[in-house]
mmCIF file of C-alpha atoms in Angstrom:
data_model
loop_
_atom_site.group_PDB
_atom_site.id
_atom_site.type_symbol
_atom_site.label_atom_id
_atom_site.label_comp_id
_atom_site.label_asym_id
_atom_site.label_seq_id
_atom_site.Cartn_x
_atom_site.Cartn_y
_atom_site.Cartn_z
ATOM 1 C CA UNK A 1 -21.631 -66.130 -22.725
ATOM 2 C CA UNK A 2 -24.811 -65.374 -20.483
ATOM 3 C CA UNK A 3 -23.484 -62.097 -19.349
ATOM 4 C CA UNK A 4 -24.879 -58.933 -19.404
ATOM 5 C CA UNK A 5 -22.187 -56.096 -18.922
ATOM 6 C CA UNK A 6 -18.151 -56.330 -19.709
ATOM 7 C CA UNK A 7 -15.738 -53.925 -17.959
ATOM 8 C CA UNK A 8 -13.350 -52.390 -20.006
ATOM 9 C CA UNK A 9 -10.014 -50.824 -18.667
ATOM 10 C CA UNK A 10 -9.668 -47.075 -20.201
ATOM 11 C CA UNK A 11 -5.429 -45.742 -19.975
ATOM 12 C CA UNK A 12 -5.078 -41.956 -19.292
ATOM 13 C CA UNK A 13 -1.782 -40.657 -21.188
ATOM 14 C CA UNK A 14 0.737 -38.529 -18.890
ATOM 15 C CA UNK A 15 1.458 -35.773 -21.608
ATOM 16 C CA UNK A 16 2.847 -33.101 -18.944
ATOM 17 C CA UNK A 17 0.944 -30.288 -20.634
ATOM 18 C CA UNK A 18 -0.681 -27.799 -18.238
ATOM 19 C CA UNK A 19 -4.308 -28.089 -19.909
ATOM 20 C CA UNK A 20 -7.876 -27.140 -19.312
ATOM 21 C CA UNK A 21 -10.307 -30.034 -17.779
ATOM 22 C CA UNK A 22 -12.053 -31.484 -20.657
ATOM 23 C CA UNK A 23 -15.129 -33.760 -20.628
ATOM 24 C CA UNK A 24 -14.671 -37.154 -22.570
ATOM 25 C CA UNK A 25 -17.605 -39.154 -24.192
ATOM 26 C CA UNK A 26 -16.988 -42.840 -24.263
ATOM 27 C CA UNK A 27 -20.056 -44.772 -27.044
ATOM 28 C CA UNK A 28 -20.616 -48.415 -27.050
ATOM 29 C CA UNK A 29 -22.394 -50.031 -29.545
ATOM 30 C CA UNK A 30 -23.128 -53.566 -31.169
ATOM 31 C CA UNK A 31 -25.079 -54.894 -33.932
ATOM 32 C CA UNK A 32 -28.380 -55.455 -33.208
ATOM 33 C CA UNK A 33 -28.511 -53.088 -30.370
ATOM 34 C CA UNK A 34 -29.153 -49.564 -29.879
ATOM 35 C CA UNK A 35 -25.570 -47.619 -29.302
ATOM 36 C CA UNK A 36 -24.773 -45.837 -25.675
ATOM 37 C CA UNK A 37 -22.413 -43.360 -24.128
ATOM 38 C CA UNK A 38 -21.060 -41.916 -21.058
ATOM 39 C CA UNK A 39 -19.460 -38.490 -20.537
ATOM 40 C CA UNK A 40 -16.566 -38.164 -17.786
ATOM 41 C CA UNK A 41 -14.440 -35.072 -16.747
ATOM 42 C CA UNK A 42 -10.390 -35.558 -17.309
ATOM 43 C CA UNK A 43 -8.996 -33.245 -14.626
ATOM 44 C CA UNK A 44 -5.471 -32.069 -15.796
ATOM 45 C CA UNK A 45 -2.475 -32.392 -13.072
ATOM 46 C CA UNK A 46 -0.133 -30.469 -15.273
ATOM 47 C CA UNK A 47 -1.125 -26.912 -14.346
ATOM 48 C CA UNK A 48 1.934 -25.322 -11.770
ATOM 49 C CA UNK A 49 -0.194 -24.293 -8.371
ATOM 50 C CA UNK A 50 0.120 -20.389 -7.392
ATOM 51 C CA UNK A 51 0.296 -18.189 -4.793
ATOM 52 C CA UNK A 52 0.323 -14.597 -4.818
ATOM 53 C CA UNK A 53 1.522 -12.590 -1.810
ATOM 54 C CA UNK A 54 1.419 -8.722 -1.179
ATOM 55 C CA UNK A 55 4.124 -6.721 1.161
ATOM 56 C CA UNK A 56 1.524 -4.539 2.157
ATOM 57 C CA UNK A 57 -2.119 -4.918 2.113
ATOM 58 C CA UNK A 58 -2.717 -1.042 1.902
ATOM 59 C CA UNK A 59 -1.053 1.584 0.022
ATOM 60 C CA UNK A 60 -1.234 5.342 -0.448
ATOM 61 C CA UNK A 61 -2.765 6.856 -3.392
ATOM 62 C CA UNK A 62 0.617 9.004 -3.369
ATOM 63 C CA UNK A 63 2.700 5.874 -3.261
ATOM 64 C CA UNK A 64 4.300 6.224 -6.837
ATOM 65 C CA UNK A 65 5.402 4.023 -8.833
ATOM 66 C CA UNK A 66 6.471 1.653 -6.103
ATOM 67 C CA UNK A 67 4.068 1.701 -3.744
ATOM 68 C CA UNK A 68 4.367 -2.037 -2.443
ATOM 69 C CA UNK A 69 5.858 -5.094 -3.953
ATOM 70 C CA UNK A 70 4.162 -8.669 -4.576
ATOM 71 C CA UNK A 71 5.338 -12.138 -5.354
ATOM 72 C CA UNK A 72 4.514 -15.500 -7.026
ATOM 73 C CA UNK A 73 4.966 -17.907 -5.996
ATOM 74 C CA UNK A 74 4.991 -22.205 -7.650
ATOM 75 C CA UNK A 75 3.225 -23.969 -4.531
ATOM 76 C CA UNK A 76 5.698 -26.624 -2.671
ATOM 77 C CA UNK A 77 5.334 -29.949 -5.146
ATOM 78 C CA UNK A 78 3.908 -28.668 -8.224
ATOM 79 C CA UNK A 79 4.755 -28.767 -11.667
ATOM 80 C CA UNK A 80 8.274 -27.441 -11.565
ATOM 81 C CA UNK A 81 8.015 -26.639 -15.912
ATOM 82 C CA UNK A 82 8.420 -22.870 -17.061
ATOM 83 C CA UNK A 83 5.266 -20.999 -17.107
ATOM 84 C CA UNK A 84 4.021 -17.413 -17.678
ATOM 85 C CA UNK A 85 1.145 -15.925 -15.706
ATOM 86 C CA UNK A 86 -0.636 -13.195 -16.667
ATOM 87 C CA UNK A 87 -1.443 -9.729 -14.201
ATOM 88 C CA UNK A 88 -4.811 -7.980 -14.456
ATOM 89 C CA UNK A 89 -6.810 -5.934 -11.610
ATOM 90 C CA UNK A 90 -10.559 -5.641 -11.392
ATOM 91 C CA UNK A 91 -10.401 -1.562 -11.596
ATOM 92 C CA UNK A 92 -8.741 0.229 -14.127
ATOM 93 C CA UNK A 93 -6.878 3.200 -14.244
ATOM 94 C CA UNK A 94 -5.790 2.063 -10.107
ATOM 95 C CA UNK A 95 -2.464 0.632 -10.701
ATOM 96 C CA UNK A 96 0.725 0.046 -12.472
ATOM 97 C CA UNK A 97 1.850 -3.300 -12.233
ATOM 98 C CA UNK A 98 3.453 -5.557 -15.717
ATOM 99 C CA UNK A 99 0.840 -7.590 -18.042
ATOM 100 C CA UNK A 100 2.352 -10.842 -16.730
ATOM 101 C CA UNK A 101 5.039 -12.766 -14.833
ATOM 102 C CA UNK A 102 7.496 -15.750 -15.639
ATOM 103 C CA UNK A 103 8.675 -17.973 -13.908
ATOM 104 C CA UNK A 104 11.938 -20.809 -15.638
ATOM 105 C CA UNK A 105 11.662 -24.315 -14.671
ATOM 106 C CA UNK A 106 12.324 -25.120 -11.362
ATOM 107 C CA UNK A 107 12.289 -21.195 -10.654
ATOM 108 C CA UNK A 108 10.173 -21.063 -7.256
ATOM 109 C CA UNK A 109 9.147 -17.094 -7.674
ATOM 110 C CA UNK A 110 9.158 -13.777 -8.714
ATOM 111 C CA UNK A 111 8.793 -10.302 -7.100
ATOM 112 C CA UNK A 112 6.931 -7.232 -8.870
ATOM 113 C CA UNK A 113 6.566 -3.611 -8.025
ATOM 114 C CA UNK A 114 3.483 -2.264 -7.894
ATOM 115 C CA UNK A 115 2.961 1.085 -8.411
ATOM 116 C CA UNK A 116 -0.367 3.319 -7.851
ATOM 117 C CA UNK A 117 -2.691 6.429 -9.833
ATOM 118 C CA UNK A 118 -2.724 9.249 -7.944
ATOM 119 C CA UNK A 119 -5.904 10.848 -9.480
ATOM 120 C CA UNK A 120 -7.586 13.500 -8.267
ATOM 121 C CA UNK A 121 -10.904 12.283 -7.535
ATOM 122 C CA UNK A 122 -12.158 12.319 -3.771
ATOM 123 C CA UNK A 123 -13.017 8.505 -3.960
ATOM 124 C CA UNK A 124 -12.099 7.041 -0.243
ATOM 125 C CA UNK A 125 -10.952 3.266 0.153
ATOM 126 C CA UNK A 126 -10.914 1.270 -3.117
ATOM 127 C CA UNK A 127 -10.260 -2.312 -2.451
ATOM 128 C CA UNK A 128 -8.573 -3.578 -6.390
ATOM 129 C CA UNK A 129 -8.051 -7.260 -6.766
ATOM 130 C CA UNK A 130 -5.096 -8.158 -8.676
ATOM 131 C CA UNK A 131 -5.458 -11.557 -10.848
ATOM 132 C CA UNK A 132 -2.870 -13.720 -11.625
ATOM 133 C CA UNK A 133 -3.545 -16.816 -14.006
ATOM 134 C CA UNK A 134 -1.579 -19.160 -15.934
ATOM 135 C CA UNK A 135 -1.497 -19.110 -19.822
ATOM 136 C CA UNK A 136 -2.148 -22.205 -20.905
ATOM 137 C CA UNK A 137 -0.673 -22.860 -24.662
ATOM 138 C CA UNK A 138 -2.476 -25.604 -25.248
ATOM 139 C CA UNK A 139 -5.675 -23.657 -26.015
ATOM 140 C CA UNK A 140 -4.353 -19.595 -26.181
ATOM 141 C CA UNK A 141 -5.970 -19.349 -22.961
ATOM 142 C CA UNK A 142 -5.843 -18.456 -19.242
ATOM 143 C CA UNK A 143 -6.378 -20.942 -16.077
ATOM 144 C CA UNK A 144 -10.066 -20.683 -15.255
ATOM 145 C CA UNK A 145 -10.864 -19.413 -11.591
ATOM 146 C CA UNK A 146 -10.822 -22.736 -9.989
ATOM 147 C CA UNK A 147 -7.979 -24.190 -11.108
ATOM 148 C CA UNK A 148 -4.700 -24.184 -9.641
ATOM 149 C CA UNK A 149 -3.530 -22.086 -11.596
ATOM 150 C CA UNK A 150 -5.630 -19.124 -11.213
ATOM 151 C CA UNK A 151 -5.004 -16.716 -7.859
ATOM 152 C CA UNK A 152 -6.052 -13.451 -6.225
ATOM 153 C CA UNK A 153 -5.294 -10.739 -3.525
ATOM 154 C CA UNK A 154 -6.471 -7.700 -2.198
ATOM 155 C CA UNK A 155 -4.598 -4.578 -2.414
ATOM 156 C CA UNK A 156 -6.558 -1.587 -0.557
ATOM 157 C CA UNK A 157 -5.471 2.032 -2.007
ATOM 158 C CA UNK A 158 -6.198 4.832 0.495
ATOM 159 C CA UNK A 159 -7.186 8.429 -1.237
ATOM 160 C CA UNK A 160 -5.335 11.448 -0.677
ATOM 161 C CA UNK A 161 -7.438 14.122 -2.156
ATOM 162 C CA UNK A 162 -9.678 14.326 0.979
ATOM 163 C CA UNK A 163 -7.762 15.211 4.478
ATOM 164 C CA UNK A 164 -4.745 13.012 3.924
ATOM 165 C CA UNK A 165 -1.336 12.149 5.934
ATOM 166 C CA UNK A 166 1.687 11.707 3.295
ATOM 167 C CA UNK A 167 4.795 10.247 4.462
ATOM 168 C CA UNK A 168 8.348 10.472 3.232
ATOM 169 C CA UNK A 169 11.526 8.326 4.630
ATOM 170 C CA UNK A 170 15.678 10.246 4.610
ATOM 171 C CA UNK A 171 17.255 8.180 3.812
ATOM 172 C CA UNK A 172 15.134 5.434 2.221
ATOM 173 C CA UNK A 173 18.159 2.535 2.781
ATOM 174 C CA UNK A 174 18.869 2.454 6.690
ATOM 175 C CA UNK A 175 21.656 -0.296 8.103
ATOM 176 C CA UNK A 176 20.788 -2.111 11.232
ATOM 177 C CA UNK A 177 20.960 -1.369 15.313
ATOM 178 C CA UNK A 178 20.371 2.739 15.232
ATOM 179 C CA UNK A 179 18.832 4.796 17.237
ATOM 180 C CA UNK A 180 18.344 7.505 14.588
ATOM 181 C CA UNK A 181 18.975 5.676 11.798
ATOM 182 C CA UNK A 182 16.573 7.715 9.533
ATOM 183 C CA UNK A 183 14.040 10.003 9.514
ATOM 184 C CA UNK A 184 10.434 9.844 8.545
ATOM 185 C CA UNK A 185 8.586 13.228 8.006
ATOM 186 C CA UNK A 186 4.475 13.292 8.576
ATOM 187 C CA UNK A 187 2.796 15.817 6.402
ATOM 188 C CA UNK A 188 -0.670 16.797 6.479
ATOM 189 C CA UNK A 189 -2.377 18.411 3.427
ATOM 190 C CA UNK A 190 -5.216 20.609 5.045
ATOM 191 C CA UNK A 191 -4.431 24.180 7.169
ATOM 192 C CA UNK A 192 -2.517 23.898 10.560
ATOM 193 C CA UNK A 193 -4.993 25.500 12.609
ATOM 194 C CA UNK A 194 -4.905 22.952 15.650
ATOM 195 C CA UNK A 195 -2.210 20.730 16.264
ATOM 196 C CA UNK A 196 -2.746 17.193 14.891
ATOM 197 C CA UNK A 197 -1.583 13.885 16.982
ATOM 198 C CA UNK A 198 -0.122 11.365 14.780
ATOM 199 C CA UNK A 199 -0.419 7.442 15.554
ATOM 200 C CA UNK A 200 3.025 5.695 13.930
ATOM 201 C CA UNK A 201 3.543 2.205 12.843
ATOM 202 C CA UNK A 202 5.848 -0.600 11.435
ATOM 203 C CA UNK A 203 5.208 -3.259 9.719
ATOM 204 C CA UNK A 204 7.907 -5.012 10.764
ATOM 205 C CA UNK A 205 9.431 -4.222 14.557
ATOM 206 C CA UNK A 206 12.018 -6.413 14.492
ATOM 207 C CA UNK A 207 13.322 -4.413 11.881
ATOM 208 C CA UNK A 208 12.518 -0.634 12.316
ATOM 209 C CA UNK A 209 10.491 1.324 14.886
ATOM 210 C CA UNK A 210 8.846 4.310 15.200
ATOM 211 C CA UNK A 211 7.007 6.300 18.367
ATOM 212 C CA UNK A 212 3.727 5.258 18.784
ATOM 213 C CA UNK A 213 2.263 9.073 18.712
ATOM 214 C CA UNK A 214 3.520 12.152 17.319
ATOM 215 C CA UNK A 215 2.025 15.305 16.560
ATOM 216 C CA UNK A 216 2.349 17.761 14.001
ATOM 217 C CA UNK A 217 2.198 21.485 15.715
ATOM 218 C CA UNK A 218 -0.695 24.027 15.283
ATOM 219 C CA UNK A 219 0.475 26.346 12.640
ATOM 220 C CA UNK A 220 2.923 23.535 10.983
ATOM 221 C CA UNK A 221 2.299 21.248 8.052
ATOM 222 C CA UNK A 222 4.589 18.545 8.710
ATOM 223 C CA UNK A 223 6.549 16.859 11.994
ATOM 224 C CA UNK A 224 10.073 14.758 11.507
ATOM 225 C CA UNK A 225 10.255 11.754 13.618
ATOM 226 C CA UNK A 226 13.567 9.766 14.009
ATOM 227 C CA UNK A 227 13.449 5.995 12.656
ATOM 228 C CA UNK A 228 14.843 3.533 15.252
ATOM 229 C CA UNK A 229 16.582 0.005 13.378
ATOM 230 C CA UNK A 230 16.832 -3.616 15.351
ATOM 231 C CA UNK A 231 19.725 -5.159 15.491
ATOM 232 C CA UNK A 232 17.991 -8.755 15.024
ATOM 233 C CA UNK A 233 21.296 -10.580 15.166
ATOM 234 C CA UNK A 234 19.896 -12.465 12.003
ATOM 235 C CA UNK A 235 21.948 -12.628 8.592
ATOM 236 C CA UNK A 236 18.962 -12.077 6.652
ATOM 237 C CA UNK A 237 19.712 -9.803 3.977
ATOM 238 C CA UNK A 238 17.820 -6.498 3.288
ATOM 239 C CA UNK A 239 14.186 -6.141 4.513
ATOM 240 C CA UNK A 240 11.584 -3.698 3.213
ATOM 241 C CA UNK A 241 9.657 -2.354 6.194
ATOM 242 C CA UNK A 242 6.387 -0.123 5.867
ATOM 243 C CA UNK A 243 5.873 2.933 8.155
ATOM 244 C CA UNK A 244 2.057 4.172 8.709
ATOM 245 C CA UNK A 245 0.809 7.229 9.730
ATOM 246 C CA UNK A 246 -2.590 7.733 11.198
ATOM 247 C CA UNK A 247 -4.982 10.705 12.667
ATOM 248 C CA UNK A 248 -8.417 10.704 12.804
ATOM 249 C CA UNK A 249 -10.326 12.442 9.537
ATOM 250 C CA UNK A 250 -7.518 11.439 8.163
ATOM 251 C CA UNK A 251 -6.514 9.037 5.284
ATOM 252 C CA UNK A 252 -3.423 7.355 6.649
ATOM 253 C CA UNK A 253 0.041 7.860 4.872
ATOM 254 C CA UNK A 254 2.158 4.951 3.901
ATOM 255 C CA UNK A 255 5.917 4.882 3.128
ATOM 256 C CA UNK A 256 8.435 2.128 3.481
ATOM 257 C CA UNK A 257 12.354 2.005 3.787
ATOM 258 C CA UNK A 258 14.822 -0.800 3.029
ATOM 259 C CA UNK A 259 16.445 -2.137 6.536
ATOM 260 C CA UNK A 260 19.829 -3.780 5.590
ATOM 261 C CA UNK A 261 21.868 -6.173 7.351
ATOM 262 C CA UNK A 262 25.004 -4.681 9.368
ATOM 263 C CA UNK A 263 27.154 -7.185 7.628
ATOM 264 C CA UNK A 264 26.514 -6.172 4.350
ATOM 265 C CA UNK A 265 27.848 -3.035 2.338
ATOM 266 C CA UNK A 266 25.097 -0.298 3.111
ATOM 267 C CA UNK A 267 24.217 2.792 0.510
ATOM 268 C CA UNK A 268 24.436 6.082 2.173
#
């Protein structure tokens, strides 16, 4: 008696449902005095955390249907239940890649191939974001932008309808610790009237390297240059290693091959 205000103890259930944030009204009322309310936001913690990571952050318009390879990943500590994510890009008519991804409980990620459109448009660097976001079934909907369950990346795709370097890789599956384990031919799409130098790549040099330079000769379209392996001394199972090719003018060409451990069976 004499008091003015009461606190009153509100209990959140733990329902382990990934769900939107929702905004809850509490009213207060008594007789003889004019009712009340107050809004607050409930902030689920059920939504699985994401991550999604690209092999390659650029890939040839002639990269096919595998051009690169991404994965997604459930962050370290979240919500460990099944889920299914769903794939979009920002630019259509760019890409192949599947509508969506799943992931079982306790399942920690899952790799995709991406693949790209050649088209045959003279249309430089595009820069495509790829979207993945969690279906929530709670509401038929998708994990808003800032929730933890909503992630991006950046895949550039460089045009080959201007001058363009393409790149191809015999064989494509190379074992470990060669000198010559492969080789990866530089073509160049416009007339061979001068020769062209050639600035080579890896992605990954403590799995395959190249030559820093080569140079395709006047009067030739293409030059072969021999693939070097590492033997890392690592058991670390097969690695996918991309191989870039750049000349000035140019768009840059952009192949990959599959570096396999010495102590596993290799394909020939």
């Amino acid at each position: 008696m004499g008091g003015t205000s009461v606190d009153v103890s509100v209990t959140l259930q733990q329902d382990n449902i990934p769900e939107l944030d929702i905004t809850v009204s509490i009213n207060a009322g008594a007789a003889g005095h004019t009712a009340t309310s107050a809004s607050s936001t409930l902030g689920d913690d059920d939504v699985p955390g994401l991550e999604l990571t690209l092999q390659t952050d650029t890939i040839s318009e002639a990269g096919g249907f595998v051009a690169t390879q991404a994965t997604l990943r459930r962050t370290v500590g979240s919500n460990p239940i099944a889920f299914t994510a769903s794939l979009s890009v920002n630019l259509t008519n760019t890409l192949f890649l599947p509508s969506g991804v799943s992931l079982a409980a306790g399942e920690t990620q899952k790799t995709f191939d991406i693949g790209v459109v050649d088209n045959s448009l003279v249309d430089g660097f595009r820069n495509v974001t790829i979207t993945a976001a969690l279906q929530l079934a709670s509401c038929g909907c998708s994990a808003p932008p800032a929730s933890a369950g909503f992630v991006t990346a950046v895949l550039t795709v460089a045009d080959n309808d201007g001058p363009a370097l393409s790149v191809s890789t015999i064989p494509t599956t190379l074992a470990e610790g060669l000198p010559s384990a492969g080789m990866l031919r530089v073509q160049r799409n416009t007339p061979g009237d001068v020769a062209l130098e050639v600035s080579l790549s890896s992605s990954n040099t403590n799995e395959a390297t190249l030559p820093a330079t080569a140079f395709i000769p006047m009067g030739a379209s293409f030059v072969d240059v021999p693939i070097t392996t590492v033997n890392d001394g690592v058991p670390d199972g097969s690695q996918q290693v991309y191989l870039n090719a750049a000349a000035a003018g140019f768009s840059p060409g952009i192949g990959w091959v599959l570096v396999t451990d010495i102590n596993k069976p290799d394909l020939r």
